[in-house]
């Protein structure tokens, strides 16, 4: 017998790999009979070694006389006798003349026994279009006809429809085995010359083996795609209300992967290779999984289901398999690459899910990981590290619990102290040291404040409050305080808070709210949200910046505040959610005014001193709300020009957000947008200030205030005050329809205090982290350099203390002690590399510049109202 040849096949089954090897013996002169050997192995992937290792194996000898034998295909299918999924292998046996072909289906059991399941003969040879499905049932196509057979059927049958192109042979839940394909369509068969089938000349049809019925497959794929689809994969298919709802993926001859829902194309992805042949799905640990597309000539690519983009692609692939090889509960992809080593098919492979799991046979390891002692040491170190992390986590949890307890205790004491302050009572607070707190104020400032200079009664303050009012706008409760001119000149950082009465709850509760300061000048808009300039360039004065309009980037100054300085009346508002407060039938609250004494105050109070006092009391009940007592009257009659109407405007501003858009046209004049607002948008002029237009056609939640400021015939700024972004988008869409095509619309950032404060906090945090990391890197590098220098200097005595007498040992210890002192001195005076230090300073300076810029903007926004 001469040298033998062999054939190999692989399938993935239950997280393992089944490897089949058919050894084909060659006949020599004088031999009339020969035996082939079928070897099969169960191989499992080991994460520790990163290799596939053999769990069990078996073999069978097949006496085939002078016939030739090949492995046709192998796959897993459900055994109808037991209902279990079993691996199957289909063998082909034929004579040299190829006049007839015998096919044998074998089942591999868990006991590593091969069971001959069935045999059938054909007068023609099967190609690669063979499918094994439940039964097991063997299906194939030949000359536009699909054939099938199984042990239960006992003979070869054919599907009663002609399908020149078969795109899918598979199983559907509730329908069993189905066949989907395309065929030519004639007008006389349908009787409707305008139907999709007749128009495109092809129709997509399906056939169900169990019901032996043909059905219209347009519910999976439109007829227009039937002639260009090469392969497909049905993701989901279920019948609801006698209608089949399906999602599927199809690859076309145009190298496109198309996602269909209910027979309608939803998304398209361009594939990187030509000739798609097969589509599979891998349910990985990321998003909704992957679709794997196999091409001709060993090309493979993967596409994310979420996002519908190509995730990765590979070349030179011998075979591809999908299963849970690492036993983590999700699928991975096994890619076996082509290799010149014919003895080991697992010479070059990759196991990956394109997310967290990736193993490759090409990774070179510096030590033998198969060594048992090394594995045990690694496990021990891993357990110790996990125990240390667990202990550290428990300690951090206990510390957080203690901090929460301190926080609750301090908040409770602060609430009681605030209540006592309002009632004129004394309240003793625990010292910060007793609670383990660290003051964020300067020690000198803390000492001054603790001396009792914070005002506790309202009679010590001048008359700062002119009027207190309240409104209910949609689901918000707005309380406003109109300040006098003396308050505007004496107070900074003004805000409001609402304190519920003690009879409502056991402890007085501060209602969560958002406070804002509004100026009362020509336009109630101009001070709703303080804007800020960007930081001026070097050698540019502020006067020059104001003359140029203050427009730099997307931040800007709307107008000078000379109007405000002529009328320094301000209104402070606070807004809170109304829904939680409706649980109380009658709600009584104290309105607390918080401020800081500024340098313009002419009284005896020290500048910078924070003060808080009760300026009024307000009540709210369901009956008044239902009767519309606090509803803004301006929404019913925009022509009102009373003081109540001004308060209504302030309330609408407080519950809304401001957007500003710069509109610029290069080739056409803009015209007056007020005509569009009054006409098409059906806005109404506000009687308090006719420069502003009110849009109120969808209730209080959809109120919009407009202000159009013309800078030139080609440029202007549109200010919009609105709380509903959906309505805002509709207005902008309508606006884009009336503007010239060449018009540019740019959103202008307003730079509110809250946003700037958040930006400053983020910038400071970034600076601290940069400083910490830089110092740590310098220290680590210095320690490393010092250690390497000590190691290179062989300063230690070579003799050991045990080999010396008592006197020599004492001298030896003295020398070691002196050497340790010298090394410690060297370590304390270690030098830092100049290049490294320069880079650290450069990085830190860049971060500090950002911090200074944000701090400058925030400071500017606080001082806008008080600039002379």
XYZ file of C-alpha atoms in Angstrom, residues 445-754:
310
model
C -12.536 84.425 57.748
C -13.986 81.530 59.740
C -12.925 83.149 62.969
C -14.524 86.429 61.975
C -17.806 84.836 61.009
C -17.921 82.764 64.169
C -17.807 85.952 66.255
C -21.504 86.486 65.564
C -21.327 88.983 62.732
C -23.835 87.052 60.568
C -27.093 88.950 60.876
C -29.779 86.934 62.565
C -32.776 89.315 62.535
C -34.274 91.318 59.698
C -34.557 94.544 61.683
C -30.770 95.020 61.524
C -30.979 95.323 57.726
C -32.259 98.284 55.711
C -35.449 97.956 53.680
C -34.256 95.754 50.825
C -37.566 94.166 49.763
C -40.205 96.127 47.868
C -42.699 93.347 47.005
C -43.099 89.536 47.117
C -45.243 87.722 44.521
C -45.882 84.163 43.310
C -47.111 82.449 40.150
C -47.938 78.883 39.041
C -46.714 78.178 35.496
C -47.481 74.695 34.188
C -45.872 72.303 36.745
C -43.652 74.934 38.399
C -44.139 77.242 41.364
C -42.385 80.601 41.005
C -41.807 82.959 43.943
C -40.351 86.390 43.181
C -38.945 89.181 45.352
C -38.639 92.707 43.946
C -35.634 94.435 45.515
C -35.243 98.131 46.219
C -32.536 100.313 44.735
C -30.561 100.223 47.991
C -30.517 96.414 47.846
C -29.088 96.527 44.321
C -26.307 98.838 45.529
C -25.483 96.950 48.747
C -25.913 93.230 48.000
C -24.099 90.706 45.848
C -24.766 87.026 45.150
C -28.471 87.398 45.899
C -30.618 84.256 45.956
C -33.836 82.930 47.469
C -34.810 79.759 49.310
C -38.124 78.420 50.587
C -38.414 76.950 54.094
C -41.500 74.890 54.959
C -43.212 75.623 58.256
C -42.586 73.336 61.202
C -46.224 72.282 61.515
C -46.068 70.471 58.183
C -43.207 68.118 59.026
C -41.331 67.180 62.179
C -38.200 69.015 61.064
C -38.250 72.165 58.906
C -37.412 71.225 55.337
C -35.744 73.405 52.740
C -37.594 73.027 49.421
C -35.283 72.247 46.565
C -35.418 75.147 44.110
C -33.413 77.113 41.565
C -32.843 80.804 42.112
C -32.070 83.537 39.564
C -31.646 87.315 39.454
C -33.558 89.352 36.828
C -33.079 93.056 36.191
C -35.956 95.434 35.518
C -34.859 97.753 32.754
C -36.204 98.466 29.276
C -36.173 94.771 28.472
C -36.861 92.072 31.043
C -34.739 89.765 28.905
C -31.481 91.627 29.105
C -30.652 90.435 32.588
C -32.320 87.054 32.710
C -29.051 85.203 32.334
C -25.802 87.153 32.717
C -23.616 86.726 29.692
C -19.865 87.022 29.618
C -17.136 87.968 27.214
C -14.376 85.599 26.245
C -11.027 86.456 27.753
C -9.477 89.378 25.778
C -6.215 88.917 23.919
C -2.999 90.418 25.228
C -2.469 94.189 24.767
C -6.185 94.790 24.020
C -8.116 97.108 26.311
C -11.660 96.501 27.350
C -12.772 99.643 25.561
C -11.506 98.293 22.246
C -13.319 95.028 22.844
C -16.603 96.817 23.472
C -16.203 98.931 20.362
C -15.798 95.798 18.255
C -19.102 94.419 19.537
C -17.569 91.898 21.938
C -18.168 89.078 19.471
C -15.512 86.406 19.840
C -16.226 82.763 19.058
C -19.677 81.868 20.301
C -19.801 83.972 23.523
C -20.833 87.604 23.430
C -22.196 90.676 25.231
C -25.725 91.566 24.147
C -25.749 95.257 25.060
C -24.229 97.734 27.463
C -25.715 97.940 30.917
C -26.054 101.698 31.075
C -29.821 101.278 30.986
C -29.642 99.047 34.025
C -27.451 101.465 35.978
C -30.066 104.164 35.457
C -32.691 101.823 36.934
C -31.123 99.435 39.417
C -34.353 97.624 40.301
C -33.834 93.864 40.421
C -36.160 90.913 40.910
C -34.977 87.640 42.445
C -36.943 84.503 41.584
C -36.861 80.916 42.760
C -38.501 78.026 40.910
C -39.471 74.653 42.348
C -41.370 71.601 41.148
C -45.033 71.906 42.074
C -45.997 68.209 41.947
C -44.413 67.068 45.273
C -45.976 70.039 47.083
C -49.533 69.168 46.036
C -49.563 66.452 48.703
C -50.133 69.252 51.262
C -53.593 70.809 51.175
C -52.256 74.078 52.602
C -48.582 74.941 52.305
C -46.992 77.798 54.248
C -43.379 78.735 53.580
C -40.903 81.342 54.693
C -39.071 83.177 51.889
C -35.409 83.491 52.836
C -33.128 86.011 51.116
C -29.429 85.131 50.937
C -26.825 87.724 49.940
C -23.331 89.080 50.529
C -22.595 92.655 51.611
C -20.537 94.391 48.890
C -18.096 97.264 48.976
C -20.740 99.834 47.915
C -22.663 99.406 51.176
C -22.474 102.598 53.222
C -23.659 101.142 56.509
C -21.761 99.585 59.400
C -21.766 96.080 57.962
C -18.432 94.699 56.819
C -17.992 94.058 53.090
C -17.999 90.354 52.175
C -20.188 89.360 55.121
C -22.846 86.753 54.135
C -26.333 87.555 55.428
C -29.642 85.686 55.435
C -33.022 86.909 56.635
C -36.736 86.241 56.216
C -38.265 88.734 53.825
C -41.835 87.383 53.708
C -44.170 84.402 54.013
C -46.170 82.811 51.202
C -48.960 80.242 51.201
C -50.242 77.853 48.563
C -53.310 75.624 48.449
C -55.041 73.434 45.914
C -58.189 75.536 45.780
C -56.341 78.688 44.713
C -54.416 76.725 42.080
C -57.591 75.152 40.659
C -59.264 78.596 40.495
C -56.299 79.981 38.554
C -55.431 82.562 41.189
C -51.705 82.378 40.404
C -52.025 81.801 36.659
C -50.161 84.453 34.591
C -52.824 86.853 33.290
C -50.464 87.899 30.522
C -51.162 84.603 28.740
C -54.837 85.580 28.424
C -54.186 89.197 27.392
C -50.717 90.057 26.131
C -51.571 93.773 25.890
C -51.558 94.231 29.664
C -48.986 96.832 30.765
C -49.425 96.626 34.526
C -46.921 95.673 37.207
C -48.611 92.257 37.454
C -47.874 91.748 33.764
C -44.185 92.446 34.430
C -44.267 89.814 37.151
C -45.885 87.401 34.691
C -42.995 87.987 32.283
C -40.473 87.361 35.061
C -42.259 84.102 35.953
C -42.208 82.924 32.327
C -38.484 83.752 32.077
C -37.724 81.932 35.322
C -39.252 78.622 34.170
C -37.793 78.754 30.659
C -34.401 78.677 29.026
C -32.880 81.236 26.717
C -31.470 80.511 23.257
C -29.818 83.108 21.036
C -29.107 82.674 17.328
C -27.004 84.930 15.132
C -28.479 85.103 11.627
C -26.243 86.326 8.811
C -26.966 86.495 5.081
C -24.162 87.119 2.595
C -26.131 87.910 -0.584
C -29.651 88.941 0.475
C -31.156 91.271 3.029
C -32.879 89.604 5.950
C -35.905 91.826 6.251
C -37.940 92.197 9.418
C -38.544 88.876 11.170
C -41.185 90.523 13.334
C -43.539 90.415 10.344
C -43.053 86.646 10.108
C -43.566 86.265 13.863
C -46.727 88.366 13.905
C -48.069 86.819 10.701
C -47.263 83.185 10.106
C -46.314 82.368 13.717
C -49.352 84.304 15.097
C -47.378 85.965 17.880
C -48.626 88.919 19.934
C -46.697 91.934 21.203
C -46.095 92.098 24.945
C -47.675 95.229 26.373
C -44.996 95.594 29.049
C -42.323 95.784 26.345
C -43.448 95.817 22.676
C -39.984 94.750 21.509
C -40.867 91.216 22.606
C -43.422 88.937 21.018
C -45.409 86.219 22.792
C -46.412 82.888 21.224
C -49.095 81.161 23.297
C -51.043 78.627 21.247
C -50.252 75.471 23.225
C -50.846 76.437 26.848
C -48.397 77.441 29.569
C -45.975 74.612 28.752
C -45.568 75.830 25.169
C -45.105 79.581 25.755
C -42.312 81.220 23.724
C -40.981 84.784 23.910
C -39.158 86.226 20.875
C -36.899 89.263 20.522
C -35.408 90.201 17.129
C -32.476 92.652 17.155
C -31.246 93.952 13.815
C -27.544 94.830 13.603
C -27.544 95.525 9.861
C -29.566 94.733 6.775
C -27.687 91.449 6.501
C -27.293 90.453 10.153
C -29.351 90.179 13.285
C -29.795 88.241 16.519
C -32.930 86.299 17.463
C -33.437 85.661 21.197
C -35.887 82.897 22.137
C -37.117 82.174 25.669
C -38.769 78.728 25.824
C -39.068 75.648 28.066
C -40.173 73.117 25.426
C -37.386 72.083 23.060
C -39.755 70.284 20.694
C -41.693 73.512 20.056
C -38.383 75.350 19.690
C -37.295 72.962 16.944
C -40.591 73.501 15.106
C -40.081 77.262 15.221
C -36.522 76.956 13.922
C -37.735 74.673 11.139
C -40.325 77.241 10.089
C -37.683 79.969 10.319
C -35.296 78.122 7.991
C -38.054 77.997 5.376
C -38.372 81.780 5.061
C -34.672 82.684 5.194
C -32.517 82.947 2.041
C -30.703 79.728 1.051
C -27.285 81.287 1.658
C -28.221 82.396 5.162
C -26.148 81.146 8.113
C -27.612 80.487 11.560
C -25.144 80.211 14.454
C -26.084 79.270 18.005
C -24.594 81.650 20.579
C -23.573 80.266 23.944
C -24.820 82.414 26.800
C -22.286 81.390 29.425
C -24.627 81.158 32.426
C -23.216 81.209 35.929
C -24.206 77.618 36.650
